[in-house]
XYZ file of C-alpha atoms in Angstrom:
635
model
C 0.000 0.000 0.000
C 1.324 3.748 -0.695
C 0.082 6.602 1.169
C -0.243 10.473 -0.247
C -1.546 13.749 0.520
C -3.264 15.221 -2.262
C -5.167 18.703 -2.695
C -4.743 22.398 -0.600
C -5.616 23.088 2.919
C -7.711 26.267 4.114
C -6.967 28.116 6.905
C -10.753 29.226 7.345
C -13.720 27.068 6.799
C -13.820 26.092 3.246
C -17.170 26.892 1.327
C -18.500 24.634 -1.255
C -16.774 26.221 -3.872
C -13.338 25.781 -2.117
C -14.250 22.043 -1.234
C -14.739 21.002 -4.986
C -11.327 22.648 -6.181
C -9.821 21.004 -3.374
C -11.401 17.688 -4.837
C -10.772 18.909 -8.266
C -6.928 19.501 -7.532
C -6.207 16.031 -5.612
C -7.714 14.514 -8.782
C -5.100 15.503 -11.169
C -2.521 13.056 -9.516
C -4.914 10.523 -8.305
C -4.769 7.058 -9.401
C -7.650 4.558 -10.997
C -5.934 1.902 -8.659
C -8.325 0.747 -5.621
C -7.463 2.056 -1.977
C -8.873 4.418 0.599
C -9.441 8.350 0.265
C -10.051 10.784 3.440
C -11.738 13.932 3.435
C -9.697 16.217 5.847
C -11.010 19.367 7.162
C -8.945 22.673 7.675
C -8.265 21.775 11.238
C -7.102 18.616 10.547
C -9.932 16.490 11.573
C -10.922 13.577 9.381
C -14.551 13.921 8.034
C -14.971 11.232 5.849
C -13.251 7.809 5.299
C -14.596 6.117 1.424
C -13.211 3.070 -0.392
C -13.341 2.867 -4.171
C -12.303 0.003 -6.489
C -11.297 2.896 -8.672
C -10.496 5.726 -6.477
C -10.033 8.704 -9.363
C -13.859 7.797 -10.478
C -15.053 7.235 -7.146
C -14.009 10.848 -5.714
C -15.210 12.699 -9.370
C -18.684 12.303 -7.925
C -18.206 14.381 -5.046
C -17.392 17.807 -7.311
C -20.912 17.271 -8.727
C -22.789 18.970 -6.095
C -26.165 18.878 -7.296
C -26.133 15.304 -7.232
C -25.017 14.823 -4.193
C -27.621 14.771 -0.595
C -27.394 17.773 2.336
C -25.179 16.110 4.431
C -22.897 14.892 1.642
C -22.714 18.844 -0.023
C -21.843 19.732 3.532
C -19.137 17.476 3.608
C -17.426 18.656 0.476
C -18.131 22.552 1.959
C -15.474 21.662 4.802
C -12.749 19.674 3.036
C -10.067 21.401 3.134
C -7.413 18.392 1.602
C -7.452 14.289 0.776
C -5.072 11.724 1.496
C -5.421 8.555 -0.036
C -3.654 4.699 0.470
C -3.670 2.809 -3.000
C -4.195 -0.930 -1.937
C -3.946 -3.915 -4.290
C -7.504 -4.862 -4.474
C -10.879 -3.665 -3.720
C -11.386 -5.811 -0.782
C -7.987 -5.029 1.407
C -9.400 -1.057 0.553
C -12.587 -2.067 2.744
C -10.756 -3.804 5.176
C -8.818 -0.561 5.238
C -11.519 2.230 5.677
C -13.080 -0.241 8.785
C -10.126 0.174 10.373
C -10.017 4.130 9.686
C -13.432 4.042 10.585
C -13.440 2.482 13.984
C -9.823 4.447 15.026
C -10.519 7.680 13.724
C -14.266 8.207 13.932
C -15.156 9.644 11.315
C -18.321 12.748 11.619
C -19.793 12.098 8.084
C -19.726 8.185 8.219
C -22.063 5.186 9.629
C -20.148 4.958 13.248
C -20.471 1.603 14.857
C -20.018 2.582 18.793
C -18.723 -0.843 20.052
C -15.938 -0.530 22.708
C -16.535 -3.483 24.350
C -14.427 -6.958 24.112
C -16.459 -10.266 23.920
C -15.721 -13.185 26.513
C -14.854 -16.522 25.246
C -15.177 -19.944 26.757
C -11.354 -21.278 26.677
C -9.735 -25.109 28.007
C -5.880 -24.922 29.008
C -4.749 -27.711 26.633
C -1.248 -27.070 27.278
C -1.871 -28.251 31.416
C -2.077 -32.016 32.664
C -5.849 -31.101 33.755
C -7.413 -28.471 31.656
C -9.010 -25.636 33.221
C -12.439 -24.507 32.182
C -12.732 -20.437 32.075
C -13.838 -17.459 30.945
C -11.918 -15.376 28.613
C -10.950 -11.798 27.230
C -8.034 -10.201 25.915
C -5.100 -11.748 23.386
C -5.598 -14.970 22.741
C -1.976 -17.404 23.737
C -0.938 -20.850 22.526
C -2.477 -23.865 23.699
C -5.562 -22.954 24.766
C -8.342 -23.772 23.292
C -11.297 -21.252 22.622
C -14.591 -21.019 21.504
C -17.212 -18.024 21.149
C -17.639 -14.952 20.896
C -20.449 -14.375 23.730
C -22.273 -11.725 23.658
C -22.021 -11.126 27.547
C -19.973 -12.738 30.321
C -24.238 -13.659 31.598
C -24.177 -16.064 28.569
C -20.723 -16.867 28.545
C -21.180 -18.018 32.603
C -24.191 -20.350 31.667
C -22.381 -22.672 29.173
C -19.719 -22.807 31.956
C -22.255 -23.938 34.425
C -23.831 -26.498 32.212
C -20.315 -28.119 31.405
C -19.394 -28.571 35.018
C -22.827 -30.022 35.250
C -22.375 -32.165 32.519
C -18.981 -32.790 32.062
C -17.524 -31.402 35.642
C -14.219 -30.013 34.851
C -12.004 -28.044 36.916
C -12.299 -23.928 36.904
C -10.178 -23.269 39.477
C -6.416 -21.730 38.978
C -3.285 -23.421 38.393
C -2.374 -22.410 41.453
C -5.461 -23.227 44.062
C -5.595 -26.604 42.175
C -1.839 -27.367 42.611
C -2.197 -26.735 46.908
C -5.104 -28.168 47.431
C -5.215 -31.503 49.700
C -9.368 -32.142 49.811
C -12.160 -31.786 47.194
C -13.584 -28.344 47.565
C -17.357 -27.511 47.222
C -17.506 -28.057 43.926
C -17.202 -31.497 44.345
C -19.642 -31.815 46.559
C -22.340 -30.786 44.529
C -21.124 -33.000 41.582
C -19.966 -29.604 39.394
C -16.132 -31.271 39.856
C -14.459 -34.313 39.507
C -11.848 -32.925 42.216
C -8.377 -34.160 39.316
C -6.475 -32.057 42.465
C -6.567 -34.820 44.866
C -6.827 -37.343 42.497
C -10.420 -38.732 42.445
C -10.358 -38.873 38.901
C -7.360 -40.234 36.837
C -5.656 -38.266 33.675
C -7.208 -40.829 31.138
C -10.967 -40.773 32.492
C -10.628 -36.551 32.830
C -8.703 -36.291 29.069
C -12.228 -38.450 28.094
C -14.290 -35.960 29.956
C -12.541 -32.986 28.090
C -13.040 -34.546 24.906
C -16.412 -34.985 25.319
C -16.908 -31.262 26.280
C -15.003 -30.241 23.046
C -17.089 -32.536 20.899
C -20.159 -30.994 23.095
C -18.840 -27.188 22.199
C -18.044 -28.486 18.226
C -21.682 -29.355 18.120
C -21.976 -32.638 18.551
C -24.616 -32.310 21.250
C -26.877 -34.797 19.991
C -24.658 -37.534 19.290
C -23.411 -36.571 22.811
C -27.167 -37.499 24.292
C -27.250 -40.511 22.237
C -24.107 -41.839 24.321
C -25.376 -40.957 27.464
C -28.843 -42.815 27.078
C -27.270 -45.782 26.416
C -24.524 -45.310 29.387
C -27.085 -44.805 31.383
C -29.218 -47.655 30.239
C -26.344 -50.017 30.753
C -25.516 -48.956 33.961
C -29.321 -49.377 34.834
C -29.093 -52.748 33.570
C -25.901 -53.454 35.970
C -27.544 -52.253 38.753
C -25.100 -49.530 38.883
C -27.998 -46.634 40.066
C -25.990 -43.951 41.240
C -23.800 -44.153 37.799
C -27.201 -43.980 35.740
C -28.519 -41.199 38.065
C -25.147 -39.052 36.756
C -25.980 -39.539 33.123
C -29.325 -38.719 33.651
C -28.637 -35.392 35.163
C -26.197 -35.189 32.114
C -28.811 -35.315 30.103
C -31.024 -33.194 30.937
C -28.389 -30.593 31.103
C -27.581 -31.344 27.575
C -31.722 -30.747 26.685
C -32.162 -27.386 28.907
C -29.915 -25.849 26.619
C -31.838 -26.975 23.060
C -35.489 -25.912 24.145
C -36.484 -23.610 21.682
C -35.717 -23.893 17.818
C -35.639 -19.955 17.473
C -33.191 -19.713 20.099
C -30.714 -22.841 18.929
C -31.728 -23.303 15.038
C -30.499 -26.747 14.276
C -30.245 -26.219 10.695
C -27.772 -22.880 11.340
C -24.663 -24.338 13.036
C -21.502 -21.336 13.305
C -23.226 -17.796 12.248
C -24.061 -15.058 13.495
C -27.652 -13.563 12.633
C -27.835 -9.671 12.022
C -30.886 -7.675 11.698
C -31.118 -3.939 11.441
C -34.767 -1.725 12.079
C -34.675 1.961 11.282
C -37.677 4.488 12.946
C -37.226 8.043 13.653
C -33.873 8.690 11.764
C -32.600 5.826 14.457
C -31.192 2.649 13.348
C -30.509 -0.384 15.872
C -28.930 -3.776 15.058
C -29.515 -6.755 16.444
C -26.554 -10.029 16.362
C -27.566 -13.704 17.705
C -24.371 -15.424 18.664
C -24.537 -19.147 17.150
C -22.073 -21.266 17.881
C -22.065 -24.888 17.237
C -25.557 -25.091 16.848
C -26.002 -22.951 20.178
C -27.054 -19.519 21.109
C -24.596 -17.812 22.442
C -26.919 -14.328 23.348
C -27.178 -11.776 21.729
C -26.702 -7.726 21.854
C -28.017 -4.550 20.031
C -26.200 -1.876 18.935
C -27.245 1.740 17.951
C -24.830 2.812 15.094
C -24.167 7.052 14.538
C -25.108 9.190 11.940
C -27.562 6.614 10.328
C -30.442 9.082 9.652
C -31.332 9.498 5.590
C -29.258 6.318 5.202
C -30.821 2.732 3.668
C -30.969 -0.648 5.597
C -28.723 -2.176 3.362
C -25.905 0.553 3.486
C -25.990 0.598 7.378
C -25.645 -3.411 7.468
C -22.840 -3.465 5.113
C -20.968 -0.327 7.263
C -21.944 -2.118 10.549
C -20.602 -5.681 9.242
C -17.024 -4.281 7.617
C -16.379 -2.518 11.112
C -17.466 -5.073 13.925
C -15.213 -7.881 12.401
C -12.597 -5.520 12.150
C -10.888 -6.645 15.321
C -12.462 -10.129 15.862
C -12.879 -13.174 13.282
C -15.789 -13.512 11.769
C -17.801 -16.906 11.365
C -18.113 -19.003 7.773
C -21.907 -17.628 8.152
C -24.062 -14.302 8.367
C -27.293 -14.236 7.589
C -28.747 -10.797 7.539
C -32.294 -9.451 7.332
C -32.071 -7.192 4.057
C -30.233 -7.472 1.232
C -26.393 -6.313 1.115
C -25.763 -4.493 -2.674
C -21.638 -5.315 -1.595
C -22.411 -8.286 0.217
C -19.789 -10.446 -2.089
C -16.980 -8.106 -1.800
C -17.770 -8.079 2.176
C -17.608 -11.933 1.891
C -14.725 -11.622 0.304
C -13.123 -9.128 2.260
C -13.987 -11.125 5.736
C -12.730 -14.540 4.236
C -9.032 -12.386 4.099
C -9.447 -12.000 7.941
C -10.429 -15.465 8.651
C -8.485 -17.311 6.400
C -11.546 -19.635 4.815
C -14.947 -18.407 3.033
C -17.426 -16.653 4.654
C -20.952 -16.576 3.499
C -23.532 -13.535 3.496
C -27.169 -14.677 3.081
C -30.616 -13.125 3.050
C -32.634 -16.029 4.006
C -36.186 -16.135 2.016
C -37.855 -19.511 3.892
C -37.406 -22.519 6.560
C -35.999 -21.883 9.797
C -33.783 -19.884 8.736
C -35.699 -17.213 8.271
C -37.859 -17.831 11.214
C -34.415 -17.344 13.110
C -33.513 -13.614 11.323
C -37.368 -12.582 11.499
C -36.873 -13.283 15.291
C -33.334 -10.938 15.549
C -35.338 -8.566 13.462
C -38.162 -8.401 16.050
C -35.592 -7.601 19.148
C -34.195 -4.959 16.600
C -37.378 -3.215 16.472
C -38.790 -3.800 20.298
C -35.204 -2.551 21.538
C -35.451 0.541 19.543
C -38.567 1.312 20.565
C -37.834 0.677 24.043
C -34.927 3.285 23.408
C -37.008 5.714 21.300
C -39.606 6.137 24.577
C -36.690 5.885 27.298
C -35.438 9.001 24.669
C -38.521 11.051 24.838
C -38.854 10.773 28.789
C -35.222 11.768 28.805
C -35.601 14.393 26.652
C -38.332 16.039 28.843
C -36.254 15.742 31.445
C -33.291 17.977 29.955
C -35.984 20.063 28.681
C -36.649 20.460 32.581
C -32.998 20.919 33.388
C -32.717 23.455 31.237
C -35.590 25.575 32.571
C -35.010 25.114 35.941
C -31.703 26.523 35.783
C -32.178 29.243 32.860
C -29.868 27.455 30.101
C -30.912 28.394 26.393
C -31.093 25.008 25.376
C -31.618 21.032 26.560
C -27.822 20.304 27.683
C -25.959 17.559 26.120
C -23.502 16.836 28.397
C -24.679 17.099 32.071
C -20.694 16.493 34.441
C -21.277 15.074 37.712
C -17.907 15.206 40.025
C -17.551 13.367 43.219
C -15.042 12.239 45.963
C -14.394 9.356 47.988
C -11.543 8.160 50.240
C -11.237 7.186 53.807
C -9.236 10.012 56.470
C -7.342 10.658 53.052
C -6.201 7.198 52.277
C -6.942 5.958 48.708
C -8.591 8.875 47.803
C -10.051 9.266 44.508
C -12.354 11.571 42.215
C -14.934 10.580 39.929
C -16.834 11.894 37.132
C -20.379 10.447 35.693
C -21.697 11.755 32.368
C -25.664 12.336 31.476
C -27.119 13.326 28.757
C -29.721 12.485 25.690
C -29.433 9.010 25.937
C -28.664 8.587 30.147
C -26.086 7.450 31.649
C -23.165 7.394 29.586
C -20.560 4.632 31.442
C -18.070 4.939 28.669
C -17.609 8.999 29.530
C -16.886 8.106 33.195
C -13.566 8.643 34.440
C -11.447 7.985 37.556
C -8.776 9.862 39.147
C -6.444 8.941 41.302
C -5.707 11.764 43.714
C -1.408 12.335 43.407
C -0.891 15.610 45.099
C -1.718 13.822 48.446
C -4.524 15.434 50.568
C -5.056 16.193 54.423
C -7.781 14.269 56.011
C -11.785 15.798 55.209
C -9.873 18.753 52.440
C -12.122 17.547 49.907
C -12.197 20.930 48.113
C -8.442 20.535 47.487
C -9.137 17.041 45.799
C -12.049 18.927 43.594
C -9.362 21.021 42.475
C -7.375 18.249 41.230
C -9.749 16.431 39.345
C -10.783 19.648 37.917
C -7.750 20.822 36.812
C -6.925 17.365 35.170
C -10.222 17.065 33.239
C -10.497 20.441 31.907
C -6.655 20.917 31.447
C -6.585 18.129 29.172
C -9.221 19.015 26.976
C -8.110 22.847 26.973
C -5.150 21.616 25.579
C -6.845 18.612 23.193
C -8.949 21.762 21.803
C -5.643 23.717 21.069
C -4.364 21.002 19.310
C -7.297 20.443 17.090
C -7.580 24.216 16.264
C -11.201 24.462 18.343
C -12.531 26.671 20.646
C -14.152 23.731 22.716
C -13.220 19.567 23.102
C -15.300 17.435 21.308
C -16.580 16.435 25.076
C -17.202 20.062 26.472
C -20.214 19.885 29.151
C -23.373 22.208 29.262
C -23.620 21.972 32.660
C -21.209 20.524 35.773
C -22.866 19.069 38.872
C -21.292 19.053 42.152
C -22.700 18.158 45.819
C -22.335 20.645 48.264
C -23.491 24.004 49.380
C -22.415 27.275 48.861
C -18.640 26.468 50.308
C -18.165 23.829 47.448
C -19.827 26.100 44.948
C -17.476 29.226 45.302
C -14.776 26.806 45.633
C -15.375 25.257 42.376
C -16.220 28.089 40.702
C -13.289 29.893 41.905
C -11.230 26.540 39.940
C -13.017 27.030 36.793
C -12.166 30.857 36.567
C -8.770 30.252 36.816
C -8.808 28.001 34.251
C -10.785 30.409 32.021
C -14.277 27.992 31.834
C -16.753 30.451 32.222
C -19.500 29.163 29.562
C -20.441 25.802 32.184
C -23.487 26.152 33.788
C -22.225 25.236 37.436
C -24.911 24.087 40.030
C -24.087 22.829 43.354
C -27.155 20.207 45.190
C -27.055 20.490 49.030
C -29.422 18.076 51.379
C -29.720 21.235 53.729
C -29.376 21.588 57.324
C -31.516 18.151 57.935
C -29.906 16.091 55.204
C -33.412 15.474 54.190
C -33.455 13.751 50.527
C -36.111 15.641 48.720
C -35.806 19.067 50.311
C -32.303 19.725 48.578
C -31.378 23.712 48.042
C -29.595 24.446 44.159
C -26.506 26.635 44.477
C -26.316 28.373 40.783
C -24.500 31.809 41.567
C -26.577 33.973 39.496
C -29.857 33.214 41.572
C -30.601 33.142 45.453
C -30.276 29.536 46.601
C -33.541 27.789 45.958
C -35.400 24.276 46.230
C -37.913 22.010 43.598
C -40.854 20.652 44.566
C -40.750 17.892 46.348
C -42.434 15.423 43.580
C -40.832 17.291 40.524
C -39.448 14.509 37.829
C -36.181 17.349 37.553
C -35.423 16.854 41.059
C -35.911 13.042 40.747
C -33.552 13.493 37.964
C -30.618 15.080 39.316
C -30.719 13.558 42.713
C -30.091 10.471 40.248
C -27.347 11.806 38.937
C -25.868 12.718 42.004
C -26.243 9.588 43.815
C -24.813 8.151 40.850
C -21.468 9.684 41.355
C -21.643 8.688 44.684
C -22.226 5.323 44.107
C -18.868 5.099 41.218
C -16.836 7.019 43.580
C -17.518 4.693 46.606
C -16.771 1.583 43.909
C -13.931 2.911 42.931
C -12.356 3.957 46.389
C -13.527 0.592 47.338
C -11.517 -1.261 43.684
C -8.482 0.836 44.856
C -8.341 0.136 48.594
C -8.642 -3.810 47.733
C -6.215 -3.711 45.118
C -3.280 -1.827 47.521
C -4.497 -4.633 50.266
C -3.702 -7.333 48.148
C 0.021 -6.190 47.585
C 1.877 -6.987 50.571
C 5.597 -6.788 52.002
C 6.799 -10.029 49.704
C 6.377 -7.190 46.978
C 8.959 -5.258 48.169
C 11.718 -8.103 47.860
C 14.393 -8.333 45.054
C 13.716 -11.356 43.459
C 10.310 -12.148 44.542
C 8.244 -11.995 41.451
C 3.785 -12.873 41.127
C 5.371 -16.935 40.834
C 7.340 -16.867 44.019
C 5.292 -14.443 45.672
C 2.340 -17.153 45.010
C 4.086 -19.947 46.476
C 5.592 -18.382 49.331
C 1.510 -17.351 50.381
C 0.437 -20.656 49.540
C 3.283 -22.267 51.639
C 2.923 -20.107 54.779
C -0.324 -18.803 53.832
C 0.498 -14.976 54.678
C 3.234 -12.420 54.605
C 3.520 -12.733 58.415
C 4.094 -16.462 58.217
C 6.670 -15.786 55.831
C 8.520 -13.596 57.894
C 8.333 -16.169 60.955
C 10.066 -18.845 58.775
C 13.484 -19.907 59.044
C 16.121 -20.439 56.151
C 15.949 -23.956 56.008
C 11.826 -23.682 55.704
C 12.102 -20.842 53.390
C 14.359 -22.823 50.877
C 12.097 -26.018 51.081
C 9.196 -23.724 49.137
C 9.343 -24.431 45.471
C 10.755 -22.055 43.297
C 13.378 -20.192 45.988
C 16.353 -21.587 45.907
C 19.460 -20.847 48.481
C 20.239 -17.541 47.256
C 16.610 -15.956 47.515
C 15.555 -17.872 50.385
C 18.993 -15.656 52.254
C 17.613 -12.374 50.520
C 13.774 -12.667 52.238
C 15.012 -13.564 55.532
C 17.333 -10.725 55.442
C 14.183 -8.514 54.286
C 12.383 -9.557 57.637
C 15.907 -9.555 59.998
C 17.885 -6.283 58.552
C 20.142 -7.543 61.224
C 20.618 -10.826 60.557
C 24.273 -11.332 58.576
C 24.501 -13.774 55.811
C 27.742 -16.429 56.647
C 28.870 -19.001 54.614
């Protein structure tokens, strides 16, 4: 692939005019070769990402203006230059502009907002016993994995059917290598306890092959088996063995109930179904994996509105498998006009074909009308959940005298106990609620005195708005992409001129800034609103506003208290082994499991210290020095 910069750059914002010679310049030099071309406004910021299996005919269009729709013409009105990467076919081009898509976000394309990894279901091959697990993150060598899931709910429900059925281990490496008696587990028949040797390597190597014949889809050849297990060992006499298989069984069943749900005719695929209303789009994906359902999720894609079904699905498909492989099947509820350069495109990433298919009859399509159906009740559930939330800004906006509904409500709070682990916190509402992925942490570092909470307000403050002063400065704007309307804080009048007296010295003067106070009797429901340009005042007691932003405050109380709470577990795990050259997380681990605690450590003498595996002579010397500075190594 090459890479060039084609066209002029602007130092104002370009009309329409300006944007087509721009276009009209970069095409001069521009190749008929496929690749990827970005539209790049006069600030720098990409606009527009496009693909083309002929990129010199593909960006003509854009200098016919009259041809083009509003948001398009609008597009061209800000570019200010192009860049564009020549690739070697049309399909490595769309592979290409998913993965500009999804990194730099594009304003004028289909946005798929999907920042969340998938677990998987993973067996330690490489280990004697294989552990059972849950997964996320980089995949290693020999494991063995199988998913996606669409939650760690769903992914946590196969797990609890295979140690019914099949009960392997899920503990660590390291619980099962010290234990010396079955844990619970066992008891309830979820374990066949391989750490103290109730089962033997062969019979548990059976068991695990079983499970990944079970997880390959082989479920029903699986309950065959069992039947006639269990009939033999009914026929022996053997009860308690054909009691086991039953329960097997039935596990095996519980999780085929429903032919929507697990399709037997669709056996690796994942089912996609968009449904558009209100310039809103959601999609819907069904997890199948080996003939089983492994949940599903819906996503809400940006800037959808004016666009067709069939453009969203193919934007939505070419950026969600642009970081995770794709199965050999998709079957989709509308028809895909690039759905066999798509296909072709996601058979690069996984290395064997991949199918896209409109189904038209059978069970099949009984299985994408059904993801289409969640597409549409989900939307609608978000569409109302919307309009209440809408009414409620509308609210927020008149109680405190703001021209418009705010966007971006900031809610900052503290938690920390007599100034150890303290931490700040900031929650985000807005349009659509709560927005988790907005929330941020901070670790207090300029160290506070016990109860100065207005000196850890200034901290977080300064951070947050610091950083995107500076982001904006970069990116030639006035305001961050993630500038608030209005910032939240709890407290009275003290915390509000405090605040306030933070935010002028860092030149934010255009954030609404209201402080919430219980009052005198800490009485929830009677709180007084600090704004600065209005006496103190309080909402009626039933008022869906207040309801509102006491929700938002208690909010940020509740993430601040889980964080604080993260943090202060997290320093109580480390202990005084982690202060010891030579002590790394393997040692560390078997000195604990040895002794069982740093203080048992410390009580042990050289000759028990060197009997723990993993510390030889040498290190066994350097920890009891750590715990006797005057102890002196001889010989």
């Amino acid at each position: 692939m090459t890479s060039e910069t084609l066209g002029v750059t602007a130092e104002t914002a370009p009309t329409a005019p300006v944007g087509v010679e721009v276009i009209q310049n970069a095409l001069k030099t521009m190749p008929l070769s496929p690749g990827v071309y970005r539209m790049i406004s006069a600030k720098g910021e990409v606009l527009y990402v496009g693909k083309a299996r002929a990129l010199k005919k593909r960006v003509t269009s854009y200098t016919q203006l009259s041809r083009l729709p509003e948001r398009l013409r609008w597009m061209v009105s800000e570019t200010a230059s192009m860049e564009i990467v020549t690739t070697h076919t049309e399909a490595e081009a769309l592979l290409l502009e998913a993965n500009y898509i999804k990194r730099m976000k594009p304003r004028f394309n289909i946005l798929l907002r999907d920042d969340k990894s998938y677990p998987w279901l993973m067996l330690t091959d490489r280990h004697d016993f294989p552990q059972l697990a849950k997964h996320r993150g980089k995949m290693e060598k020999g494991t063995s994995y199988w998913g996606p899931f669409a939650s760690a709910w769903s992914v946590n429900q196969t797990i609890s059917i295979l140690q019914r059925v099949f009960q392997l281990r899920t503990c660590s490496d390291s619980m099962f290598a010290s234990r010396t008696r079955p844990c619970l587990l066992h008891q309830i028949k979820r374990c066949s306890a391989p750490c103290v040797d109730r089962i033997s390597e062969e019979d548990y190597a059976h068991l695990v092959k079983q499970a990944k014949e079970f997880l390959a889809g082989e479920g029903t050849l699986l309950k065959a088996q069992f039947a006639a297990e269990m009939e033999q060992a009914a026929a022996n006499l053997d009860y308690e063995r054909a009691a086991v298989l039953r329960d097997r069984i039935r596990a095996l069943a519980g999780m085929q109930e429903s032919s929507v749900i697990n399709p037997s005719s669709v056996r690796d695929a994942d089912v996609i179904a968009v449904w558009q209303t209100a310039g809103q789009a959601c999609i819907q994906v069904f997890f199948i994996r080996g003939g089983r359902n492994n949940g599903n999720r819906a996503f809400y894609p940006a800037h959808t509105k004016g666009e067709t079904d069939s453009d969203i699905l193919a934007a939505f498909v070419a950026q969600f498998y642009e970081d995770k492989p794709p199965p050999s099947l998709l079957l989709v509820n509308r028809d895909i006009e690039e759905a066999p350069l798509l296909a072709e495109a996601l058979a690069i990433k996984r290395g064997h074909k991949v199918e896209i298919l409109r189904p038209q009859r059978g069970e099949r399509r009984e299985v994408i009308e059904h993801a289409e159906t969640n597409a549409r009740e989900a939307l609608e559930r978000k569409l109302a959940e919307s309009a209440g939330q809408a009414k409620l800004l509308e609210g927020v906006a008149r109680v405190f005298g703001l021209d418009a509904p705010p966007n971006r409500i900031e809610v900052y709070d503290n938690s920390h106990i007599m100034g150890t682990h303290p931490y700040g916190v900031m929650i985000v509402g807005g349009p659509e609620g709560f927005d988790r992925r907005s929330y941020r942490k901070y670790s207090i570092k300029g160290g506070i005195t016990p109860g100065d909470d207005f000196g850890m307000m200034r901290e977080v403050l300064e951070r947050r708005f610091g950083r995107a002063l500076k982001d904006a400065a970069e990116q030639g704007r006035e305001k961050s992409a993630d500038w608030p309307d209005v910032l939240l804080i709890d407290g009275g009048a003290g915390q509000y001129s405090a605040v306030r007296g933070v935010l002028d010295s860092l030149g934010v003067t255009d954030v609404k800034l209201v402080s919430i106070a219980k009052g005198p009797d800490r009485n929830a429901g009677r709180e007084w609103f600090h704004t600065g340009d209005a006496p103190p005042f309080q909402l009626e007691p039933r008022d869906p506003v207040l309801y509102y932003l006491q929700r938002l405050r208690d909010e940020a109380h509740r993430f601040a208290i889980t964080t604080h709470r993260a943090g202060r577990s997290k320093a109580l795990v480390k202990s005084e082994l982690d202060e010891i050259a030579g002590v790394g997380p393997s040692r560390k681990r078997a000195l604990l499991n040895h002794f069982g605690s740093a203080r048992g450590v410390g009580q042990a003498g050289l000759a028990e210290l060197e009997a723990v595996p993993g510390v030889n002579r040498e290190t066994a010397r350097t920890i009891y020095g750590h715990f006797h500075p005057d102890w002196t190594a001889t010989g």
